[in-house]
C-alpha positions as a LaTeX table, in Angstrom:
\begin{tabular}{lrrr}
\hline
Residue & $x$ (\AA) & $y$ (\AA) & $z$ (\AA) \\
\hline
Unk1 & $-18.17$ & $-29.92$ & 57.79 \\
Unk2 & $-20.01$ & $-29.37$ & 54.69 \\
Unk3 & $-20.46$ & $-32.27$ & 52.28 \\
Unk4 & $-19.12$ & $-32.12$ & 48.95 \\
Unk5 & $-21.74$ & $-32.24$ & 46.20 \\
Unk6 & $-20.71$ & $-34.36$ & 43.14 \\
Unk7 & $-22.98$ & $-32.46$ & 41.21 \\
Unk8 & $-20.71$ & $-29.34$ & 41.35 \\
Unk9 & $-17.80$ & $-31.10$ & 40.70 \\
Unk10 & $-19.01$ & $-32.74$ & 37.60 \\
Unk11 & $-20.11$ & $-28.63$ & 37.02 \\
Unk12 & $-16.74$ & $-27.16$ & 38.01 \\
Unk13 & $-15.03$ & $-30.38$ & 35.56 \\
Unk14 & $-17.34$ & $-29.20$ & 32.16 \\
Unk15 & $-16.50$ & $-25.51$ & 33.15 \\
Unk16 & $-12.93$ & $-26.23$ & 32.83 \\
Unk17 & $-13.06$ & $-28.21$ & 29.57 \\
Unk18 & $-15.13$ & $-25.42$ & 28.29 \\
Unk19 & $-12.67$ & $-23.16$ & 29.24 \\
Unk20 & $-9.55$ & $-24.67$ & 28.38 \\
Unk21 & $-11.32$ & $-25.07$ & 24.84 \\
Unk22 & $-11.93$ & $-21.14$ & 24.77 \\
Unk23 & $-7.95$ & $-21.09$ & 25.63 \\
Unk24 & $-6.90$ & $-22.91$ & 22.60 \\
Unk25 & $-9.62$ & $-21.41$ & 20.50 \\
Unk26 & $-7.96$ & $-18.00$ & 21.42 \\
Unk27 & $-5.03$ & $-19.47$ & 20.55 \\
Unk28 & $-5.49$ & $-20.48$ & 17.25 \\
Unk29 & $-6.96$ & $-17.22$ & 16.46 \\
Unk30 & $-3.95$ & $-14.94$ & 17.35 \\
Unk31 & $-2.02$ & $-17.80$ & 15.55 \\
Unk32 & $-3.47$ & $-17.10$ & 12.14 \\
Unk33 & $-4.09$ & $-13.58$ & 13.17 \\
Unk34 & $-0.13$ & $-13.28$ & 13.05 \\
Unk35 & $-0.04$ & $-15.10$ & 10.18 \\
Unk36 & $-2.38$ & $-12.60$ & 8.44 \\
Unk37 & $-0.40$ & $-9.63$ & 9.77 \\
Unk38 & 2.89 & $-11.26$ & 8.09 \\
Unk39 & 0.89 & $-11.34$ & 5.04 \\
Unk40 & $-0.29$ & $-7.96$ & 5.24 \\
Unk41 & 2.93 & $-6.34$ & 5.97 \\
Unk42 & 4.51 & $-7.89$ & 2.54 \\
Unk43 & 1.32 & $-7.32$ & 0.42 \\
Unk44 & 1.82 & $-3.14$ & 2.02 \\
Unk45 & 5.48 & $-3.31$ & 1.26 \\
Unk46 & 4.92 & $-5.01$ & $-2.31$ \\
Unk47 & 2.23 & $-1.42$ & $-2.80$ \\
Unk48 & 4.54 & 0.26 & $-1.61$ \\
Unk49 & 7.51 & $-0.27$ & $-3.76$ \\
Unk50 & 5.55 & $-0.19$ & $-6.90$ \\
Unk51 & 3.80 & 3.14 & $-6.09$ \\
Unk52 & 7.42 & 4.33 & $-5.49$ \\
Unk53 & 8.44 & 2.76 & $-8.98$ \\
Unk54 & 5.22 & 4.09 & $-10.89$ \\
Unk55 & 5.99 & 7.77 & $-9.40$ \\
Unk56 & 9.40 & 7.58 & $-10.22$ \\
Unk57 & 8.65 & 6.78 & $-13.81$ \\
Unk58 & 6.01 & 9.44 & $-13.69$ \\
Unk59 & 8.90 & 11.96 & $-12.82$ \\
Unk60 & 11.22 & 11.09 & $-15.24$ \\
Unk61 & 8.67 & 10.77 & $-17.55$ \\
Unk62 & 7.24 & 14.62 & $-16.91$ \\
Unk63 & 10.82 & 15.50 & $-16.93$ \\
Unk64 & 11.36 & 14.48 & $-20.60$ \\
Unk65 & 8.11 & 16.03 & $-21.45$ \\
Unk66 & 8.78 & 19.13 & $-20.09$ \\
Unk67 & 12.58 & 19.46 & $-21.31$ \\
Unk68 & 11.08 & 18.73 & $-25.03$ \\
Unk69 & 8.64 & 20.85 & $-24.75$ \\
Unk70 & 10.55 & 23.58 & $-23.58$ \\
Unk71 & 12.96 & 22.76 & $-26.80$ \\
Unk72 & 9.52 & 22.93 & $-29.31$ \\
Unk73 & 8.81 & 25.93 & $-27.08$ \\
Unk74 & 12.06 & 27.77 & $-28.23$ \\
Unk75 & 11.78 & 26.39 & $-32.12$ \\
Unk76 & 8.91 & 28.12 & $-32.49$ \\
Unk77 & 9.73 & 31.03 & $-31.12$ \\
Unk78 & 12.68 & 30.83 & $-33.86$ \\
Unk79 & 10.61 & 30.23 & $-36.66$ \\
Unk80 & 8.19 & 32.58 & $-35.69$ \\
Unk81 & 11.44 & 35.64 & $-35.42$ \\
Unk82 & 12.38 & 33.96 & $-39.28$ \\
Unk83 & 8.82 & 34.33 & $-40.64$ \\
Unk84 & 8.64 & 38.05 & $-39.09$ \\
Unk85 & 12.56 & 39.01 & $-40.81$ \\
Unk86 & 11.17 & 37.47 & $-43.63$ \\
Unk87 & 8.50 & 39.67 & $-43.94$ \\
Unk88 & 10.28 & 42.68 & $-42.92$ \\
Unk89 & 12.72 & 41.91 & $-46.46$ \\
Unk90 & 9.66 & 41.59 & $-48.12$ \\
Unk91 & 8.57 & 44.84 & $-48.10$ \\
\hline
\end{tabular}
């Protein structure tokens, strides 16, 4: 029967410390890993939601625009048909 060496036990003993040390360093890590995720996901959705607000306003701010300036578009066109049945009297 072959002897045990206490050398190899004291080796196989360190190997597991060192390993159950890796185990709760891994641990840790995907801890604050998920904790970093969480944060992510509400610093996306915050970006998200104010994108969505900022091109909202952006719409309804182009859609004023371009209603008013359609309106100056059609005053001028009146002033301009005035000017010309002005000038039409004039002669």
């Amino acid at each position: 029967m072959p002897e045990d060496n206490p050398v190899e036990g004291n080796d196989l003993a360190e190997a597991y410390k060192v390993i159950a040390r890796g185990e709760q360093t891994a641990s840790a890590l995907e801890a604050n890993l998920t904790n970093l995720e969480s944060k992510l996901d509400a610093i996306l959705a915050a970006f998200e939601s104010q994108t969505e607000a900022v091109s909202k306003a952006a719409e309804s701010s182009n859609g004023s625009d371009n209603k008013s300036s359609a309106t100056d578009t059609s005053n001028e066109k009146e002033d301009t048909e005035d000017a010309s049945k002005g000038m039409d009297t004039a002669q």
